[in-house]
Short mmCIF file of C-alpha atoms in Angstrom, two decimals:
data_model
loop_
_atom_site.label_atom_id
_atom_site.label_comp_id
_atom_site.label_asym_id
_atom_site.label_seq_id
_atom_site.Cartn_x
_atom_site.Cartn_y
_atom_site.Cartn_z
CA MET A 13 -3.39 -29.20 11.17
CA SER A 14 -6.53 -28.66 8.92
CA PRO A 15 -7.33 -25.27 8.02
CA GLN A 16 -11.09 -26.31 10.02
CA GLU A 17 -9.11 -27.62 12.80
CA TRP A 18 -7.33 -24.58 13.98
CA ILE A 19 -10.59 -22.53 13.67
CA GLU A 20 -12.27 -24.95 16.14
CA THR A 21 -9.01 -24.74 18.43
CA ILE A 22 -8.70 -20.97 18.36
CA VAL A 23 -12.42 -19.77 18.87
CA ARG A 24 -12.64 -22.85 21.42
CA GLY A 25 -10.02 -20.45 23.47
CA LYS A 26 -7.28 -23.40 23.43
CA SER A 27 -4.58 -20.94 22.18
CA ASP A 28 -5.58 -18.00 24.30
CA ALA A 29 -2.37 -18.50 26.65
CA SER A 30 -0.39 -17.65 22.93
CA LEU A 31 -2.20 -15.58 22.23
CA SER A 32 -1.84 -13.63 25.40
CA TYR A 33 2.08 -14.35 25.08
CA LEU A 34 1.97 -12.22 21.61
CA TYR A 35 0.02 -9.50 22.37
CA GLY A 36 -1.88 -9.52 25.57
CA ASP A 37 -4.85 -10.35 27.99
CA GLY A 38 -8.79 -8.92 27.59
CA GLU A 39 -9.54 -7.19 23.75
CA SER A 40 -6.02 -8.25 23.20
CA ILE A 41 -7.18 -11.98 23.10
CA ILE A 42 -10.07 -10.93 21.46
CA ARG A 43 -9.29 -8.84 18.50
CA GLN A 44 -6.72 -11.68 17.89
CA ARG A 45 -8.43 -14.35 17.31
CA GLN A 46 -10.89 -12.98 15.36
CA ARG A 47 -7.24 -11.86 13.20
CA TYR A 48 -6.27 -14.86 13.17
CA LEU A 49 -9.61 -16.66 12.16
CA ASP A 50 -10.01 -14.17 9.47
CA ALA A 51 -6.61 -15.03 7.91
CA ILE A 52 -7.27 -19.06 7.81
CA ARG A 53 -10.64 -18.46 5.91
CA GLU A 54 -9.12 -16.19 3.22
CA PHE A 55 -6.54 -18.63 2.64
CA GLN A 56 -9.12 -20.91 2.74
CA VAL A 57 -10.72 -19.20 -0.04
CA LEU A 58 -7.29 -18.05 -2.24
CA PHE A 59 -6.12 -22.24 -1.39
CA PRO A 60 -9.19 -24.30 -1.60
CA GLU A 61 -7.56 -27.69 -2.38
CA ARG A 62 -4.63 -26.82 0.48
CA LYS A 63 -5.68 -29.08 3.78
CA GLU A 64 -3.14 -28.83 6.26
CA ILE A 65 -1.88 -25.64 7.44
CA ALA A 66 0.85 -23.54 9.87
CA LEU A 67 0.15 -20.20 11.42
CA PHE A 68 3.44 -17.62 11.56
CA SER A 69 4.06 -14.55 13.26
CA ALA A 70 7.17 -11.82 13.30
CA PRO A 71 7.64 -8.64 15.21
CA GLY A 72 7.35 -4.68 14.57
CA ARG A 73 9.73 -2.72 15.84
CA THR A 74 10.27 0.33 18.59
CA GLU A 75 13.64 2.24 18.26
CA ILE A 76 14.28 3.27 21.94
CA GLY A 77 17.79 4.99 21.34
CA GLY A 78 20.12 5.34 18.60
CA ASN A 79 19.20 7.37 16.24
CA HIS A 80 20.68 6.17 12.99
CA THR A 81 23.36 4.83 15.18
CA ASP A 82 23.23 0.97 13.19
CA HIS A 83 24.60 1.62 9.99
CA GLN A 84 28.08 3.81 11.59
CA HIS A 85 28.65 0.18 13.79
CA GLY A 86 27.71 2.11 17.11
CA CYS A 87 24.75 0.36 19.61
CA VAL A 88 21.03 0.77 19.72
CA LEU A 89 18.49 0.72 21.82
CA ALA A 90 15.76 -1.01 21.19
CA ALA A 91 12.13 -3.97 21.11
CA ALA A 92 9.78 -5.60 19.47
CA VAL A 93 6.15 -4.81 20.01
CA ASP A 94 3.11 -6.18 19.58
CA LEU A 95 2.17 -5.39 16.31
CA ASP A 96 3.55 -8.06 14.31
CA VAL A 97 2.85 -10.20 10.43
CA ILE A 98 0.62 -13.72 9.80
CA ALA A 99 0.76 -15.60 7.68
CA VAL A 100 -1.16 -19.00 6.92
CA VAL A 101 1.30 -21.41 4.98
CA ALA A 102 0.52 -24.30 3.25
CA PHE A 103 3.51 -26.74 2.13
CA HIS A 104 4.09 -28.60 -1.62
CA ASP A 105 6.62 -30.09 -3.31
CA GLU A 106 5.98 -27.12 -5.99
CA ASP A 107 9.13 -25.63 -6.23
CA VAL A 108 7.35 -22.12 -6.45
CA ILE A 109 6.02 -19.80 -3.31
CA ARG A 110 2.76 -17.73 -4.27
CA LEU A 111 2.20 -15.71 -1.26
CA LYS A 112 -1.11 -13.45 -0.93
CA SER A 113 -0.38 -9.82 1.62
CA LYS A 114 -4.18 -8.61 2.39
CA GLY A 115 -4.33 -5.32 -0.27
CA TYR A 116 -1.63 -6.89 -2.36
CA PRO A 117 -1.73 -9.03 -5.29
CA MET A 118 -0.38 -12.19 -5.69
CA ASP A 119 3.37 -12.71 -5.29
CA THR A 120 4.58 -15.99 -7.14
CA VAL A 121 8.72 -17.17 -6.60
CA THR A 122 10.16 -19.97 -8.94
CA LEU A 123 12.36 -21.89 -6.79
CA ASP A 124 14.24 -22.94 -9.64
CA ASP A 125 16.79 -20.21 -9.56
CA LEU A 126 17.18 -17.51 -6.94
CA SER A 127 19.60 -15.25 -8.83
CA ILE A 128 18.77 -11.60 -7.96
CA GLN A 129 15.71 -9.80 -10.60
CA LYS A 130 16.17 -6.83 -11.37
CA SER A 131 12.52 -7.27 -12.57
CA GLU A 132 11.92 -7.50 -8.40
CA THR A 133 13.61 -4.45 -7.25
CA GLY A 134 11.27 -2.79 -4.59
CA ARG A 135 8.88 -5.73 -4.47
CA SER A 136 7.99 -8.00 -1.88
CA ALA A 137 9.43 -10.79 -4.44
CA GLY A 138 12.71 -9.73 -4.43
CA ILE A 139 12.69 -10.34 -0.22
CA ILE A 140 10.58 -13.81 -0.49
CA ARG A 141 13.83 -15.22 -3.37
CA GLY A 142 16.43 -13.77 -1.40
CA MET A 143 16.00 -14.87 1.74
CA ALA A 144 15.23 -18.20 -0.12
CA ALA A 145 18.30 -17.84 -1.97
CA LYS A 146 20.16 -17.14 1.27
CA PHE A 147 19.04 -20.31 3.53
CA ALA A 148 20.07 -22.53 -0.51
CA ALA A 149 23.40 -20.94 0.17
CA ALA A 150 23.45 -21.93 3.72
CA GLY A 151 23.00 -25.69 2.81
CA VAL A 152 19.12 -25.60 3.84
CA LYS A 153 16.92 -26.40 0.63
CA PRO A 154 13.75 -24.32 1.34
CA THR A 155 10.77 -25.73 -0.41
CA GLY A 156 7.66 -24.27 -2.06
CA PHE A 157 4.76 -23.08 -0.65
CA ASP A 158 1.14 -21.32 -0.49
CA ALA A 159 1.04 -18.28 2.11
CA TYR A 160 -1.36 -15.20 3.00
CA THR A 161 -0.16 -12.79 5.42
CA THR A 162 -1.98 -10.49 7.14
CA SER A 163 0.06 -6.92 8.83
CA ASP A 164 -0.70 -5.13 11.59
CA VAL A 165 2.90 -2.83 11.59
CA LEU A 166 1.69 -0.25 8.79
CA LYS A 167 4.13 0.68 5.48
CA GLY A 168 5.94 3.80 7.14
CA SER A 169 4.90 3.36 10.87
CA GLY A 170 8.32 3.10 11.89
CA ILE A 171 8.18 0.66 13.49
CA SER A 172 9.54 -1.61 10.00
CA SER A 173 6.58 -3.38 7.91
CA SER A 174 9.54 -4.92 6.18
CA ALA A 175 11.89 -6.26 8.36
CA ALA A 176 8.80 -8.34 9.54
CA PHE A 177 8.58 -9.56 6.74
CA GLU A 178 11.15 -10.89 6.45
CA VAL A 179 11.60 -12.29 9.56
CA LEU A 180 8.47 -13.63 8.66
CA LEU A 181 9.45 -15.52 6.03
CA GLY A 182 13.33 -16.41 7.65
CA THR A 183 10.45 -17.74 10.30
CA ILE A 184 8.45 -19.50 7.69
CA PHE A 185 11.91 -21.73 6.11
CA ASN A 186 13.99 -22.66 9.14
CA CYS A 187 10.77 -23.96 11.65
CA HIS A 188 10.55 -26.07 7.70
CA ASN A 189 13.47 -26.28 5.58
CA ASN A 190 15.42 -26.59 8.55
CA MET A 191 14.35 -28.09 12.19
CA ARG A 192 14.59 -24.49 13.64
CA LYS A 193 18.57 -24.64 13.71
CA THR A 194 19.01 -21.53 12.17
CA ASP A 195 19.44 -18.70 15.18
CA PRO A 196 17.79 -15.22 14.90
CA VAL A 197 21.08 -13.36 14.59
CA GLU A 198 21.80 -15.33 11.48
CA ILE A 199 18.22 -14.41 9.94
CA ALA A 200 18.52 -11.37 10.98
CA MET A 201 21.46 -11.38 8.81
CA TYR A 202 19.54 -12.99 6.13
CA ALA A 203 17.00 -10.23 6.42
CA GLN A 204 19.62 -7.51 6.01
CA TYR A 205 20.87 -9.06 2.51
CA ALA A 206 17.82 -9.84 1.30
CA GLU A 207 16.19 -5.74 1.88
CA ASN A 208 19.63 -4.70 0.36
CA VAL A 209 20.13 -6.83 -2.12
CA TYR A 210 17.41 -8.88 -4.35
CA PHE A 211 15.10 -5.80 -2.39
CA GLY A 212 17.27 -3.39 -3.89
CA LYS A 213 17.04 -0.42 0.14
CA ALA A 214 19.78 0.16 1.43
CA SER A 215 19.76 -0.46 5.29
CA GLY A 216 21.28 -0.72 9.14
CA LEU A 217 21.05 -4.72 10.30
CA MET A 218 18.83 -3.46 13.56
CA ASP A 219 15.59 -3.54 12.17
CA GLN A 220 15.68 -7.10 11.20
CA MET A 221 17.44 -7.92 14.28
CA VAL A 222 14.92 -6.39 17.13
CA SER A 223 11.74 -8.52 15.01
CA SER A 224 14.29 -12.20 15.17
CA VAL A 225 15.84 -11.62 19.13
CA GLY A 226 12.54 -10.17 20.38
CA GLY A 227 12.08 -9.00 23.86
CA PHE A 228 14.07 -5.13 25.17
CA VAL A 229 17.74 -5.41 23.66
CA TRP A 230 21.02 -3.49 23.73
CA ILE A 231 22.83 -4.08 20.35
CA ASP A 232 25.89 -2.81 19.66
CA PHE A 233 27.08 -2.99 15.72
CA LYS A 234 31.04 -2.50 16.70
CA ASN A 235 31.59 -5.99 14.64
CA ALA A 236 28.87 -5.94 12.62
CA LYS A 237 28.86 -9.82 11.92
CA HIS A 238 28.85 -10.97 14.89
CA PRO A 239 26.76 -7.86 16.89
CA ASP A 240 27.00 -8.19 21.00
CA ILE A 241 23.58 -8.54 22.31
CA ARG A 242 21.81 -8.23 24.87
CA ARG A 243 18.51 -9.25 26.38
CA TYR A 244 15.99 -6.59 29.41
CA ASP A 245 13.23 -7.74 31.02
CA VAL A 246 11.37 -4.21 31.53
CA ASP A 247 7.88 -3.47 32.73
CA PHE A 248 7.22 0.20 31.80
CA ALA A 249 3.48 -0.29 33.72
CA LYS A 250 5.19 -1.37 36.98
CA ALA A 251 6.77 2.07 36.43
CA GLY A 252 4.16 3.56 35.95
CA TYR A 253 4.58 4.51 31.90
CA THR A 254 3.19 3.36 28.79
CA LEU A 255 4.89 3.54 25.49
CA CYS A 256 3.62 5.48 22.85
CA ILE A 257 4.09 5.66 18.97
CA THR A 258 1.85 8.33 16.89
CA ASP A 259 1.49 8.76 13.40
CA THR A 260 1.42 12.12 12.12
CA LYS A 261 0.49 11.06 7.97
CA GLY A 262 3.08 12.57 6.47
CA ASP A 263 3.97 11.94 3.10
CA HIS A 264 6.77 9.03 3.08
CA ALA A 265 6.79 9.43 -1.03
CA ASN A 266 10.41 10.11 -2.27
CA LEU A 267 12.86 9.81 0.95
CA THR A 268 15.45 7.00 -0.03
CA GLU A 269 17.25 10.55 -0.51
CA ASP A 270 16.74 12.24 2.55
CA TYR A 271 17.60 8.82 4.23
CA VAL A 272 20.54 7.60 2.12
CA ALA A 273 21.99 10.97 2.98
CA ILE A 274 22.14 10.21 6.48
CA PRO A 275 24.98 7.70 6.44
CA GLU A 276 26.47 9.35 3.07
CA GLU A 277 26.97 12.43 5.32
CA MET A 278 28.19 10.41 8.28
CA GLN A 279 30.79 8.53 6.05
CA GLN A 280 32.55 11.10 4.37
CA VAL A 281 33.83 12.59 7.78
CA ALA A 282 34.74 9.24 8.38
CA ASN A 283 36.54 9.05 5.43
CA TYR A 284 38.69 11.95 6.59
CA PHE A 285 40.23 9.89 9.19
CA GLY A 286 41.00 7.08 6.71
CA LYS A 287 37.71 4.74 8.04
CA THR A 288 34.67 3.61 6.82
CA VAL A 289 32.56 3.82 9.55
CA LEU A 290 32.25 6.73 12.62
CA ARG A 291 32.69 3.98 15.14
CA ASP A 292 35.89 3.26 13.93
CA VAL A 293 37.00 7.30 14.89
CA GLN A 294 38.21 8.92 17.67
CA GLU A 295 34.98 11.87 19.49
CA ALA A 296 38.23 13.43 20.28
CA ALA A 297 40.02 13.34 17.33
CA PHE A 298 36.94 14.24 15.64
CA TYR A 299 36.47 17.66 17.48
CA ASP A 300 40.22 18.36 17.03
CA ALA A 301 39.80 18.02 13.05
CA ILE A 302 36.44 19.96 12.87
CA PRO A 303 38.14 22.95 11.15
CA ALA A 304 39.71 20.93 9.18
CA LEU A 305 36.40 18.84 8.40
CA ARG A 306 34.80 21.74 6.64
CA GLN A 307 37.13 22.51 4.31
CA THR A 308 35.53 18.93 2.43
CA CYS A 309 32.69 17.72 4.08
CA SER A 310 29.13 19.94 5.06
CA ASP A 311 28.49 21.55 8.20
CA ARG A 312 25.59 19.45 8.53
CA ALA A 313 27.93 15.87 7.99
CA ILE A 314 29.69 17.48 10.68
CA LEU A 315 26.16 18.04 13.08
CA ARG A 316 24.77 14.48 12.12
CA ALA A 317 28.47 12.99 13.06
CA ALA A 318 28.27 14.86 16.43
CA HIS A 319 25.15 12.93 16.95
CA PHE A 320 26.36 9.66 16.18
CA PHE A 321 29.08 10.55 18.98
CA ALA A 322 26.54 11.43 21.69
CA GLU A 323 24.07 9.01 20.87
CA THR A 324 25.71 5.94 20.47
CA LYS A 325 26.64 6.56 23.99
CA ARG A 326 23.49 7.47 25.15
CA ALA A 327 21.74 4.38 24.01
CA THR A 328 24.00 2.00 26.69
CA ASP A 329 23.24 4.55 29.18
CA GLU A 330 19.23 3.89 28.63
CA ALA A 331 20.15 0.61 28.83
CA ASN A 332 22.12 1.10 31.81
CA ALA A 333 19.45 3.06 32.94
CA LEU A 334 17.04 0.90 32.53
CA ALA A 335 18.18 -2.20 34.04
CA ASN A 336 18.96 -0.36 37.28
CA GLY A 337 15.26 0.82 37.13
CA ASP A 338 16.19 4.46 37.24
CA MET A 339 13.70 5.49 35.34
CA GLU A 340 14.14 9.29 35.54
CA THR A 341 17.33 9.52 33.92
CA PHE A 342 16.52 7.36 31.09
CA LEU A 343 12.91 9.97 30.34
CA ARG A 344 16.13 12.69 30.13
CA LEU A 345 18.29 10.28 27.49
CA VAL A 346 14.81 9.89 25.66
CA HIS A 347 14.52 13.55 25.90
CA ALA A 348 18.49 14.90 25.39
CA SER A 349 18.16 11.58 22.42
CA GLY A 350 15.63 13.41 21.12
CA GLU A 351 16.73 17.26 20.71
CA SER A 352 20.15 16.21 18.94
CA SER A 353 18.32 14.48 16.55
CA ALA A 354 16.46 17.66 16.02
CA ASN A 355 19.53 20.33 16.26
CA LEU A 356 22.09 18.09 14.32
CA LEU A 357 20.96 14.91 12.78
CA GLN A 358 18.04 17.13 11.64
CA ASN A 359 15.12 14.07 10.24
CA LEU A 360 12.11 15.73 11.85
CA TYR A 361 11.33 16.97 8.56
CA LEU A 362 12.04 17.85 5.04
CA CYS A 363 14.17 21.22 3.78
CA ARG A 364 12.49 20.89 0.35
CA ASP A 365 9.26 21.00 1.50
CA ALA A 366 9.57 22.84 5.24
CA GLY A 367 6.03 23.66 5.68
CA ALA A 368 5.26 20.28 6.39
CA GLN A 369 6.98 19.77 9.48
CA ALA A 370 3.99 17.00 11.75
CA ILE A 371 6.60 15.26 13.77
CA PRO A 372 7.69 19.27 15.28
CA LEU A 373 4.35 20.05 15.58
CA ALA A 374 4.03 16.52 17.10
CA ILE A 375 6.78 16.61 19.77
CA MET A 376 5.67 20.62 20.90
CA MET A 377 1.90 19.15 21.33
CA SER A 378 3.43 16.67 23.47
CA ARG A 379 5.61 18.59 25.52
CA ARG A 380 2.15 20.59 26.30
CA ILE A 381 0.07 17.99 27.34
CA LEU A 382 3.39 15.41 29.14
CA GLN A 383 5.05 19.12 30.93
CA ASP A 384 7.53 17.93 33.38
CA THR A 385 6.92 13.98 32.71
CA GLY A 386 7.35 11.20 30.51
CA ALA A 387 9.63 11.96 27.17
CA VAL A 388 9.44 12.25 24.02
CA ARG A 389 11.24 11.57 20.03
CA VAL A 390 10.96 10.87 16.59
CA HIS A 391 10.79 7.68 15.84
CA GLY A 392 12.42 5.67 13.32
CA GLY A 393 13.97 7.02 10.07
CA GLY A 394 12.66 10.18 10.59
CA PHE A 395 12.02 13.23 8.15
CA ALA A 396 8.24 12.43 7.86
CA GLY A 397 6.25 9.57 9.85
CA THR A 398 5.90 8.93 13.91
CA ILE A 399 7.63 10.18 16.72
CA GLN A 400 7.66 7.70 20.44
CA ALA A 401 6.10 9.18 23.63
CA PHE A 402 6.66 7.70 27.29
CA VAL A 403 3.85 8.95 28.61
CA PRO A 404 1.89 8.66 32.59
CA GLN A 405 -0.17 5.86 32.61
CA ASP A 406 -2.45 8.41 34.06
CA GLN A 407 -1.90 11.36 30.94
CA VAL A 408 -2.04 8.12 28.39
CA ASP A 409 -6.29 8.79 27.88
CA ALA A 410 -6.35 12.70 27.60
CA TYR A 411 -2.64 12.08 25.67
CA ARG A 412 -4.08 9.60 22.85
CA ASN A 413 -7.34 12.05 22.33
CA GLU A 414 -5.17 14.81 21.65
CA MET A 415 -2.72 13.11 19.78
CA GLU A 416 -5.98 11.67 17.38
CA ARG A 417 -7.13 15.68 18.07
CA LEU A 418 -4.35 16.02 16.06
CA PHE A 419 -3.59 13.16 13.09
CA GLY A 420 -6.72 11.32 13.20
CA THR A 421 -8.90 8.15 14.56
CA GLY A 422 -6.48 5.42 15.13
CA SER A 423 -3.53 7.14 15.13
CA CYS A 424 -1.73 6.87 18.36
CA HIS A 425 -0.94 3.46 18.91
CA ILE A 426 -0.71 2.06 22.59
CA MET A 427 2.49 -0.72 22.82
CA ARG A 428 3.28 -3.49 24.44
CA ILE A 429 6.92 -4.85 24.46
CA ARG A 430 6.40 -8.36 23.25
CA PRO A 431 8.77 -10.92 24.61
CA VAL A 432 9.94 -13.35 21.08
CA GLY A 433 11.08 -12.46 17.52
CA GLY A 434 9.46 -14.59 15.05
CA VAL A 435 7.42 -18.29 16.08
CA GLU A 436 4.98 -20.96 14.37
CA LEU A 437 2.28 -21.50 16.21
CA THR A 438 1.20 -24.89 17.87
CA LYS A 439 -1.80 -25.73 19.29
CA HIS A 440 -0.36 -26.07 23.00
CA GLY A 441 2.03 -22.99 22.29
CA PHE A 442 4.48 -21.76 19.89
CA LYS A 443 8.49 -22.60 18.27
CA CYS A 444 10.84 -19.78 18.29
CA ASN A 445 14.05 -20.23 15.82
CA GLY A 446 17.12 -21.06 17.39
CA ASP A 447 18.45 -21.54 20.87
CA ASN A 448 21.70 -19.46 20.58
CA VAL A 449 18.89 -16.10 22.31
#
C-alpha cells in the first residue's frame, strides 16, 4: 500500500485488531497507532520518492530462567515481549539498502559485495550486510530497500535490541525475497551469525531465537544447530502476577570483558574434562573433580560452572511448573535463580567498580516491597542494567512508584508476553515467518 493508504488504514482503526494482538488493548493501541503513523511520516520525509511501503515488527525478549546457560548448550526459559523494533520499508531494484534508525545516522549497504567489512564491526551496517549474506548463501537473493526503523527496545535494557533488529531484517528479507519459506529457527541462526561474524560480538542463540519464534518458550540447546523448542501458553495476569522489568540505569560502557569472561571461565572447566561446553560434562564428575580443578581453574570459574549445572535444570523445572499452573513452585525457582546469579555466577556488579551496585540495590528494595510474595532476580547479562520481578497485581502501582523513585520516571516497565516473533503487517492482519514453529 501507499504511505497515505497505510495512514488512513491506521487512523480509521482498521489495524487495531493486529495492534491489539501484538501490544494489548486500551492505551496501548492508541500509543501504537501514533507510533506507526509517526514512523510512516518520517519515512516520507526521508524517502519522498517511494510510493509503496510495507510495515514490519520484531520483538525484544525477556529471559525468565537460564541465566548464562545458552552459550554452554544448556536450557533456557524466555519470552518475547511487547517492546519491539518496527520498520517502514520500500523495496526497489537499486542493489543497495539504505536504513535510517531513529536517533542514528543513515546506514548504506551495497549488495554487490556481501563479504565481511572490518569497518562495519560494531555497527548496524555489519548486521545488515551479515543478514543479507546469510540469505544469499542459502540461495535467496536479497533485493535493495529503503527503510526507517524505530525501537521501543532500549539499548542496554536487557531485552536485546540487537536481536530484535536482526530478526526484523531477517523478516524483511524472508517476506519479500523468499515467500516466508525460511522458518523462525533458521532466521535466529542467521541473526546469531550476523552478530558474531559481521558485527563482531560473541553471543549465544537465546536472544535471537526467542525474538524470532515469539511467545513463551523453553529451549534446549544441547544440539545447538537443531535446538529443542517448546512453546507454552502462559498468562501471568490470570495467575495474579505482573512481569516488571526495571532499568537501574547502570553504565554499560566497557562491559564486554566481563560478559566474555563468563563463557570463557565455564569453558575452562569444560576443557579440564576434554569438552568444549559444560553441557557435555557430567555434574557428579564436576563436583568430584573440584580439588583438582582448583589447580588449573580459578575459584570463580568453578562457582560459575556450579551455577550452570543448577540453572540449566532450574529452567526446565520452571517451565514444568508453569505448564502445571504451579505458580508457587515457579516463583520459588525464580528466587533460587536470582540467588545463584548473585552468589555463584556473580554478575550483579563489577568487581573493579564495587561501589556501584544498582542491581543489588534494586533487588533489595524489591524484596522489601514484595516481602514474601512474588520473586525478583537479575535480568539478562547482568553487571549493569535491569532486574526482573513478578509482582502481585495489587502491588504493581506501589512497586513501580518505588522503583521509579529510585531510578527515575519510566524506568519500570510493565511487560506483556507477545505471542509471535517477527511479522509483516498487512491491511487485514500480519504474516509470520515460516510455518514450522
